[in-house]
Amino acid sequence: DVKVTQSSRYLVKRTGEKVFLECVQDMDHENMFWYRQDPGLGLRLIYFSYDVKMKEKGDIPEGYSVSREKKERFSLILESASTNQTSMYLCASRRAGVETQYFGPGTRLLVL
Amino acid sequence: GQQLNQSPQSMFIQEGEDVSMNCTSSSIFNTWLWYKQEPGEGPVLLIALYKAGELTSNGRLTAQFGITRKDSFLNISASIPSDVGIYFCAGSNFGNEKLTFGTGTRLTIIP
C-alpha cells in the first residue's frame, strides 16, 4: 500500500512565524504535490515537484515555497505566516505518467 | 487556475436512498477521477475513467465519463452511514502532471 505521511495533523502558529510542513512517501514516486483545501473551494494546487530538486508553481504559490532534496520528502514552507494561510494542507504523490495521486491525512494549520 | 463545478454542494439524505452528483468543466479532459474524503483524512481514489462515454462501477458506486468529455457523474446506490464524506471529482490530460479538482459535494446521511 502507498503511504503518504505528513509531519503534523494540527499546527497553531503566530503571524510572521516561519512554518515548515513535511511530507514523506514510501513508494518511490517521482511526482509530489502540495494543496490547500478550503470550504467551497475544493483543492487548490500550491506547488508540485516532478522529481528531486525540481519544482513548479501551481495555481496559488504566493506566500509559499517548497523544497525537494530527497525523492521521498517534499516540504512546504510558509516564510512568514499570515492569518489567510489558515487552512487544511494536503500532500500527495504519484508515479510519473500515472494520473492517480495518493494523499496524506492533511495538516490543519491555524495562524493566529 | 481552473476549477471544476460540482453539484450539489451538499446533500442530506436518508440511509438507503440513492445519490447522484455531477461535475462540469469549461474544457475537455482525457481522464476523470472521483475521490472521497472522510472526516479528518486525505482524499482516497474511488473510480478512474479514461474514455468518453465510459461507465465504471466499484461496488455500489457507478461513475460515467460524459460523452462531451466536459463532465462526469457519480451515483451511489442504497447509501449507508459510511458513505458520509466529501466527494471530489478531478480531471487531467495526457502529459499534464496536474489534476484539476472540483469544489466538492458534502454528503450527510440522516439516520
PDB file of N, CA, C and O in Angstrom, chain A residues 94 97-101, chain B residues 2 4 23 25 27-35 45 47-54 56 63-66 68-73 88-102:
ATOM      1  N   ARG A  94       2.543  10.647  -6.683  1.00  0.00           N
ATOM      2  CA  ARG A  94       2.114   9.711  -7.726  1.00  0.00           C
ATOM      3  C   ARG A  94       3.327   9.290  -8.540  1.00  0.00           C
ATOM      4  O   ARG A  94       4.354  10.002  -8.569  1.00  0.00           O
ATOM      5  N   GLY A  97       3.530   9.757 -14.954  1.00  0.00           N
ATOM      6  CA  GLY A  97       2.767   9.201 -16.072  1.00  0.00           C
ATOM      7  C   GLY A  97       1.486   8.501 -15.669  1.00  0.00           C
ATOM      8  O   GLY A  97       0.707   8.095 -16.527  1.00  0.00           O
ATOM      9  N   VAL A  98       1.245   8.370 -14.386  1.00  0.00           N
ATOM     10  CA  VAL A  98       0.011   7.734 -13.898  1.00  0.00           C
ATOM     11  C   VAL A  98      -0.828   8.812 -13.226  1.00  0.00           C
ATOM     12  O   VAL A  98      -0.323   9.553 -12.387  1.00  0.00           O
ATOM     13  N   GLU A  99      -2.116   8.896 -13.571  1.00  0.00           N
ATOM     14  CA  GLU A  99      -2.927  10.008 -13.072  1.00  0.00           C
ATOM     15  C   GLU A  99      -3.195   9.941 -11.570  1.00  0.00           C
ATOM     16  O   GLU A  99      -3.294  10.962 -10.903  1.00  0.00           O
ATOM     17  N   THR A 100      -3.321   8.748 -11.042  1.00  0.00           N
ATOM     18  CA  THR A 100      -3.761   8.603  -9.664  1.00  0.00           C
ATOM     19  C   THR A 100      -2.795   9.225  -8.679  1.00  0.00           C
ATOM     20  O   THR A 100      -1.614   8.886  -8.657  1.00  0.00           O
ATOM     21  N   GLN A 101      -3.293  10.121  -7.840  1.00  0.00           N
ATOM     22  CA  GLN A 101      -2.498  10.705  -6.778  1.00  0.00           C
ATOM     23  C   GLN A 101      -2.943  10.107  -5.442  1.00  0.00           C
ATOM     24  O   GLN A 101      -4.125   9.894  -5.215  1.00  0.00           O
TER      25      GLN A 101
ATOM     26  N   GLN B   2      -8.035  26.955 -13.272  1.00  0.00           N
ATOM     27  CA  GLN B   2      -9.386  26.454 -13.491  1.00  0.00           C
ATOM     28  C   GLN B   2      -9.834  25.568 -12.354  1.00  0.00           C
ATOM     29  O   GLN B   2      -9.041  24.825 -11.769  1.00  0.00           O
ATOM     30  N   LEU B   4     -13.269  22.879 -11.341  1.00  0.00           N
ATOM     31  CA  LEU B   4     -14.440  22.218 -11.871  1.00  0.00           C
ATOM     32  C   LEU B   4     -15.630  22.519 -10.970  1.00  0.00           C
ATOM     33  O   LEU B   4     -15.489  22.610  -9.753  1.00  0.00           O
ATOM     34  N   CYS B  23     -20.230  16.794 -12.147  1.00  0.00           N
ATOM     35  CA  CYS B  23     -19.068  17.667 -12.232  1.00  0.00           C
ATOM     36  C   CYS B  23     -18.994  18.181 -13.659  1.00  0.00           C
ATOM     37  O   CYS B  23     -19.063  17.385 -14.613  1.00  0.00           O
ATOM     38  N   SER B  25     -17.101  21.015 -16.575  1.00  0.00           N
ATOM     39  CA  SER B  25     -15.907  21.784 -16.880  1.00  0.00           C
ATOM     40  C   SER B  25     -16.138  22.604 -18.136  1.00  0.00           C
ATOM     41  O   SER B  25     -16.919  22.230 -18.997  1.00  0.00           O
ATOM     42  N   SER B  27     -13.637  23.075 -20.148  1.00  0.00           N
ATOM     43  CA  SER B  27     -12.706  22.500 -21.118  1.00  0.00           C
ATOM     44  C   SER B  27     -12.725  20.980 -20.990  1.00  0.00           C
ATOM     45  O   SER B  27     -13.212  20.433 -20.012  1.00  0.00           O
ATOM     46  N   ILE B  28     -12.189  20.319 -21.991  1.00  0.00           N
ATOM     47  CA  ILE B  28     -12.262  18.852 -22.013  1.00  0.00           C
ATOM     48  C   ILE B  28     -11.123  18.229 -21.216  1.00  0.00           C
ATOM     49  O   ILE B  28     -10.061  18.834 -21.039  1.00  0.00           O
ATOM     50  N   PHE B  29     -11.361  17.030 -20.734  1.00  0.00           N
ATOM     51  CA  PHE B  29     -10.335  16.239 -20.069  1.00  0.00           C
ATOM     52  C   PHE B  29     -10.262  14.861 -20.704  1.00  0.00           C
ATOM     53  O   PHE B  29     -11.250  14.349 -21.214  1.00  0.00           O
ATOM     54  N   ASN B  30      -9.084  14.258 -20.615  1.00  0.00           N
ATOM     55  CA  ASN B  30      -8.903  12.892 -21.103  1.00  0.00           C
ATOM     56  C   ASN B  30      -9.158  11.847 -20.025  1.00  0.00           C
ATOM     57  O   ASN B  30      -9.368  10.679 -20.322  1.00  0.00           O
ATOM     58  N   THR B  31      -9.067  12.284 -18.790  1.00  0.00           N
ATOM     59  CA  THR B  31      -9.256  11.385 -17.646  1.00  0.00           C
ATOM     60  C   THR B  31     -10.090  12.096 -16.591  1.00  0.00           C
ATOM     61  O   THR B  31      -9.866  13.276 -16.309  1.00  0.00           O
ATOM     62  N   TRP B  32     -11.041  11.346 -16.026  1.00  0.00           N
ATOM     63  CA  TRP B  32     -11.815  11.850 -14.892  1.00  0.00           C
ATOM     64  C   TRP B  32     -11.599  10.897 -13.725  1.00  0.00           C
ATOM     65  O   TRP B  32     -11.605   9.682 -13.897  1.00  0.00           O
ATOM     66  N   LEU B  33     -11.427  11.485 -12.547  1.00  0.00           N
ATOM     67  CA  LEU B  33     -11.252  10.695 -11.326  1.00  0.00           C
ATOM     68  C   LEU B  33     -12.267  11.152 -10.297  1.00  0.00           C
ATOM     69  O   LEU B  33     -12.632  12.338 -10.246  1.00  0.00           O
ATOM     70  N   TRP B  34     -12.705  10.218  -9.472  1.00  0.00           N
ATOM     71  CA  TRP B  34     -13.560  10.559  -8.333  1.00  0.00           C
ATOM     72  C   TRP B  34     -12.877  10.121  -7.042  1.00  0.00           C
ATOM     73  O   TRP B  34     -12.439   8.974  -6.920  1.00  0.00           O
ATOM     74  N   TYR B  35     -12.781  11.063  -6.106  1.00  0.00           N
ATOM     75  CA  TYR B  35     -12.170  10.816  -4.799  1.00  0.00           C
ATOM     76  C   TYR B  35     -13.205  11.013  -3.696  1.00  0.00           C
ATOM     77  O   TYR B  35     -14.150  11.800  -3.842  1.00  0.00           O
ATOM     78  N   LEU B  45      -8.886   7.624  -3.749  1.00  0.00           N
ATOM     79  CA  LEU B  45      -9.448   7.398  -5.083  1.00  0.00           C
ATOM     80  C   LEU B  45     -10.540   6.334  -5.034  1.00  0.00           C
ATOM     81  O   LEU B  45     -10.365   5.263  -4.455  1.00  0.00           O
ATOM     82  N   ILE B  47     -12.852   5.885  -8.185  1.00  0.00           N
ATOM     83  CA  ILE B  47     -13.038   5.404  -9.555  1.00  0.00           C
ATOM     84  C   ILE B  47     -12.227   6.287 -10.497  1.00  0.00           C
ATOM     85  O   ILE B  47     -12.162   7.498 -10.308  1.00  0.00           O
ATOM     86  N   ALA B  48     -11.643   5.657 -11.519  1.00  0.00           N
ATOM     87  CA  ALA B  48     -10.944   6.380 -12.585  1.00  0.00           C
ATOM     88  C   ALA B  48     -11.608   6.059 -13.920  1.00  0.00           C
ATOM     89  O   ALA B  48     -11.946   4.896 -14.188  1.00  0.00           O
ATOM     90  N   LEU B  49     -11.781   7.074 -14.764  1.00  0.00           N
ATOM     91  CA  LEU B  49     -12.439   6.931 -16.068  1.00  0.00           C
ATOM     92  C   LEU B  49     -11.496   7.452 -17.143  1.00  0.00           C
ATOM     93  O   LEU B  49     -10.949   8.555 -17.021  1.00  0.00           O
ATOM     94  N   TYR B  50     -11.329   6.676 -18.232  1.00  0.00           N
ATOM     95  CA  TYR B  50     -10.311   7.016 -19.224  1.00  0.00           C
ATOM     96  C   TYR B  50     -10.855   7.230 -20.632  1.00  0.00           C
ATOM     97  O   TYR B  50     -10.100   7.585 -21.537  1.00  0.00           O
ATOM     98  N   LYS B  51     -12.163   7.012 -20.820  1.00  0.00           N
ATOM     99  CA  LYS B  51     -12.686   7.053 -22.193  1.00  0.00           C
ATOM    100  C   LYS B  51     -14.065   7.699 -22.186  1.00  0.00           C
ATOM    101  O   LYS B  51     -14.918   7.367 -21.358  1.00  0.00           O
ATOM    102  N   ALA B  52     -14.295   8.621 -23.136  1.00  0.00           N
ATOM    103  CA  ALA B  52     -15.582   9.290 -23.240  1.00  0.00           C
ATOM    104  C   ALA B  52     -16.691   8.267 -23.374  1.00  0.00           C
ATOM    105  O   ALA B  52     -16.597   7.321 -24.174  1.00  0.00           O
ATOM    106  N   GLY B  53     -17.765   8.468 -22.578  1.00  0.00           N
ATOM    107  CA  GLY B  53     -18.882   7.537 -22.591  1.00  0.00           C
ATOM    108  C   GLY B  53     -18.728   6.353 -21.658  1.00  0.00           C
ATOM    109  O   GLY B  53     -19.685   5.616 -21.408  1.00  0.00           O
ATOM    110  N   GLU B  54     -17.545   6.157 -21.113  1.00  0.00           N
ATOM    111  CA  GLU B  54     -17.277   5.003 -20.243  1.00  0.00           C
ATOM    112  C   GLU B  54     -18.134   5.048 -18.990  1.00  0.00           C
ATOM    113  O   GLU B  54     -18.327   6.104 -18.389  1.00  0.00           O
ATOM    114  N   THR B  56     -18.274   3.036 -15.334  1.00  0.00           N
ATOM    115  CA  THR B  56     -17.481   2.129 -14.499  1.00  0.00           C
ATOM    116  C   THR B  56     -18.094   2.014 -13.115  1.00  0.00           C
ATOM    117  O   THR B  56     -18.522   3.020 -12.549  1.00  0.00           O
ATOM    118  N   ALA B  63     -19.751   5.476 -11.943  1.00  0.00           N
ATOM    119  CA  ALA B  63     -19.359   6.776 -12.466  1.00  0.00           C
ATOM    120  C   ALA B  63     -19.366   6.721 -13.986  1.00  0.00           C
ATOM    121  O   ALA B  63     -19.125   5.668 -14.589  1.00  0.00           O
ATOM    122  N   GLN B  64     -19.648   7.862 -14.585  1.00  0.00           N
ATOM    123  CA  GLN B  64     -19.660   7.938 -16.042  1.00  0.00           C
ATOM    124  C   GLN B  64     -18.815   9.108 -16.527  1.00  0.00           C
ATOM    125  O   GLN B  64     -18.818  10.188 -15.933  1.00  0.00           O
ATOM    126  N   PHE B  65     -18.117   8.874 -17.614  1.00  0.00           N
ATOM    127  CA  PHE B  65     -17.312   9.884 -18.300  1.00  0.00           C
ATOM    128  C   PHE B  65     -18.225  10.456 -19.378  1.00  0.00           C
ATOM    129  O   PHE B  65     -18.629   9.755 -20.301  1.00  0.00           O
ATOM    130  N   GLY B  66     -18.563  11.744 -19.285  1.00  0.00           N
ATOM    131  CA  GLY B  66     -19.505  12.330 -20.217  1.00  0.00           C
ATOM    132  C   GLY B  66     -19.016  12.279 -21.653  1.00  0.00           C
ATOM    133  O   GLY B  66     -17.808  12.378 -21.925  1.00  0.00           O
ATOM    134  N   THR B  68     -19.173  14.388 -23.988  1.00  0.00           N
ATOM    135  CA  THR B  68     -18.532  15.614 -24.472  1.00  0.00           C
ATOM    136  C   THR B  68     -17.128  15.780 -23.893  1.00  0.00           C
ATOM    137  O   THR B  68     -16.390  16.681 -24.288  1.00  0.00           O
ATOM    138  N   ARG B  69     -16.782  14.954 -22.932  1.00  0.00           N
ATOM    139  CA  ARG B  69     -15.520  14.988 -22.164  1.00  0.00           C
ATOM    140  C   ARG B  69     -15.431  16.210 -21.256  1.00  0.00           C
ATOM    141  O   ARG B  69     -14.374  16.493 -20.688  1.00  0.00           O
ATOM    142  N   LYS B  70     -16.557  16.909 -21.083  1.00  0.00           N
ATOM    143  CA  LYS B  70     -16.563  18.082 -20.216  1.00  0.00           C
ATOM    144  C   LYS B  70     -17.329  17.839 -18.931  1.00  0.00           C
ATOM    145  O   LYS B  70     -17.527  18.775 -18.140  1.00  0.00           O
ATOM    146  N   ASP B  71     -17.795  16.620 -18.730  1.00  0.00           N
ATOM    147  CA  ASP B  71     -18.498  16.354 -17.483  1.00  0.00           C
ATOM    148  C   ASP B  71     -18.388  14.894 -17.071  1.00  0.00           C
ATOM    149  O   ASP B  71     -17.995  14.018 -17.856  1.00  0.00           O
ATOM    150  N   SER B  72     -18.731  14.670 -15.816  1.00  0.00           N
ATOM    151  CA  SER B  72     -18.710  13.324 -15.258  1.00  0.00           C
ATOM    152  C   SER B  72     -19.754  13.247 -14.154  1.00  0.00           C
ATOM    153  O   SER B  72     -20.122  14.268 -13.554  1.00  0.00           O
ATOM    154  N   PHE B  73     -20.239  12.016 -13.913  1.00  0.00           N
ATOM    155  CA  PHE B  73     -21.312  11.810 -12.952  1.00  0.00           C
ATOM    156  C   PHE B  73     -20.922  10.672 -12.010  1.00  0.00           C
ATOM    157  O   PHE B  73     -20.260   9.724 -12.413  1.00  0.00           O
ATOM    158  N   PHE B  88     -14.994  14.429  -4.316  1.00  0.00           N
ATOM    159  CA  PHE B  88     -14.350  15.343  -5.260  1.00  0.00           C
ATOM    160  C   PHE B  88     -14.207  14.677  -6.617  1.00  0.00           C
ATOM    161  O   PHE B  88     -13.782  13.530  -6.706  1.00  0.00           O
ATOM    162  N   CYS B  89     -14.505  15.432  -7.663  1.00  0.00           N
ATOM    163  CA  CYS B  89     -14.118  14.996  -8.993  1.00  0.00           C
ATOM    164  C   CYS B  89     -12.782  15.660  -9.332  1.00  0.00           C
ATOM    165  O   CYS B  89     -12.412  16.665  -8.731  1.00  0.00           O
ATOM    166  N   ALA B  90     -12.075  15.077 -10.275  1.00  0.00           N
ATOM    167  CA  ALA B  90     -10.810  15.650 -10.735  1.00  0.00           C
ATOM    168  C   ALA B  90     -10.618  15.271 -12.189  1.00  0.00           C
ATOM    169  O   ALA B  90     -10.968  14.165 -12.608  1.00  0.00           O
ATOM    170  N   GLY B  91     -10.052  16.204 -12.954  1.00  0.00           N
ATOM    171  CA  GLY B  91      -9.793  15.931 -14.361  1.00  0.00           C
ATOM    172  C   GLY B  91      -8.326  16.132 -14.676  1.00  0.00           C
ATOM    173  O   GLY B  91      -7.634  16.911 -14.023  1.00  0.00           O
ATOM    174  N   SER B  92      -7.852  15.373 -15.678  1.00  0.00           N
ATOM    175  CA  SER B  92      -6.475  15.583 -16.123  1.00  0.00           C
ATOM    176  C   SER B  92      -6.377  15.293 -17.617  1.00  0.00           C
ATOM    177  O   SER B  92      -7.276  14.693 -18.208  1.00  0.00           O
ATOM    178  N   ASN B  93      -5.271  15.756 -18.199  1.00  0.00           N
ATOM    179  CA  ASN B  93      -4.997  15.500 -19.608  1.00  0.00           C
ATOM    180  C   ASN B  93      -3.646  14.833 -19.747  1.00  0.00           C
ATOM    181  O   ASN B  93      -2.757  15.029 -18.917  1.00  0.00           O
ATOM    182  N   PHE B  94      -3.478  14.066 -20.798  1.00  0.00           N
ATOM    183  CA  PHE B  94      -2.231  13.340 -21.023  1.00  0.00           C
ATOM    184  C   PHE B  94      -1.054  14.305 -21.049  1.00  0.00           C
ATOM    185  O   PHE B  94      -1.118  15.366 -21.651  1.00  0.00           O
ATOM    186  N   GLY B  95       0.003  13.897 -20.400  1.00  0.00           N
ATOM    187  CA  GLY B  95       1.212  14.705 -20.389  1.00  0.00           C
ATOM    188  C   GLY B  95       1.173  15.862 -19.413  1.00  0.00           C
ATOM    189  O   GLY B  95       2.137  16.621 -19.323  1.00  0.00           O
ATOM    190  N   ASN B  96       0.080  15.992 -18.673  1.00  0.00           N
ATOM    191  CA  ASN B  96      -0.026  17.058 -17.682  1.00  0.00           C
ATOM    192  C   ASN B  96      -0.009  16.427 -16.301  1.00  0.00           C
ATOM    193  O   ASN B  96      -0.885  15.628 -15.975  1.00  0.00           O
ATOM    194  N   GLU B  97       0.968  16.785 -15.485  1.00  0.00           N
ATOM    195  CA  GLU B  97       1.093  16.172 -14.168  1.00  0.00           C
ATOM    196  C   GLU B  97       0.004  16.632 -13.204  1.00  0.00           C
ATOM    197  O   GLU B  97      -0.217  15.998 -12.185  1.00  0.00           O
ATOM    198  N   LYS B  98      -0.634  17.738 -13.515  1.00  0.00           N
ATOM    199  CA  LYS B  98      -1.573  18.318 -12.560  1.00  0.00           C
ATOM    200  C   LYS B  98      -2.973  17.738 -12.715  1.00  0.00           C
ATOM    201  O   LYS B  98      -3.412  17.416 -13.818  1.00  0.00           O
ATOM    202  N   LEU B  99      -3.659  17.629 -11.584  1.00  0.00           N
ATOM    203  CA  LEU B  99      -5.085  17.352 -11.580  1.00  0.00           C
ATOM    204  C   LEU B  99      -5.818  18.652 -11.291  1.00  0.00           C
ATOM    205  O   LEU B  99      -5.351  19.455 -10.479  1.00  0.00           O
ATOM    206  N   THR B 100      -6.972  18.850 -11.935  1.00  0.00           N
ATOM    207  CA  THR B 100      -7.852  19.960 -11.606  1.00  0.00           C
ATOM    208  C   THR B 100      -9.010  19.385 -10.811  1.00  0.00           C
ATOM    209  O   THR B 100      -9.696  18.482 -11.292  1.00  0.00           O
ATOM    210  N   PHE B 101      -9.206  19.902  -9.600  1.00  0.00           N
ATOM    211  CA  PHE B 101     -10.216  19.363  -8.707  1.00  0.00           C
ATOM    212  C   PHE B 101     -11.503  20.167  -8.731  1.00  0.00           C
ATOM    213  O   PHE B 101     -11.496  21.388  -8.960  1.00  0.00           O
ATOM    214  N   GLY B 102     -12.594  19.464  -8.463  1.00  0.00           N
ATOM    215  CA  GLY B 102     -13.869  20.119  -8.265  1.00  0.00           C
ATOM    216  C   GLY B 102     -13.973  20.710  -6.879  1.00  0.00           C
ATOM    217  O   GLY B 102     -13.104  20.504  -6.023  1.00  0.00           O
TER     218      GLY B 102
END
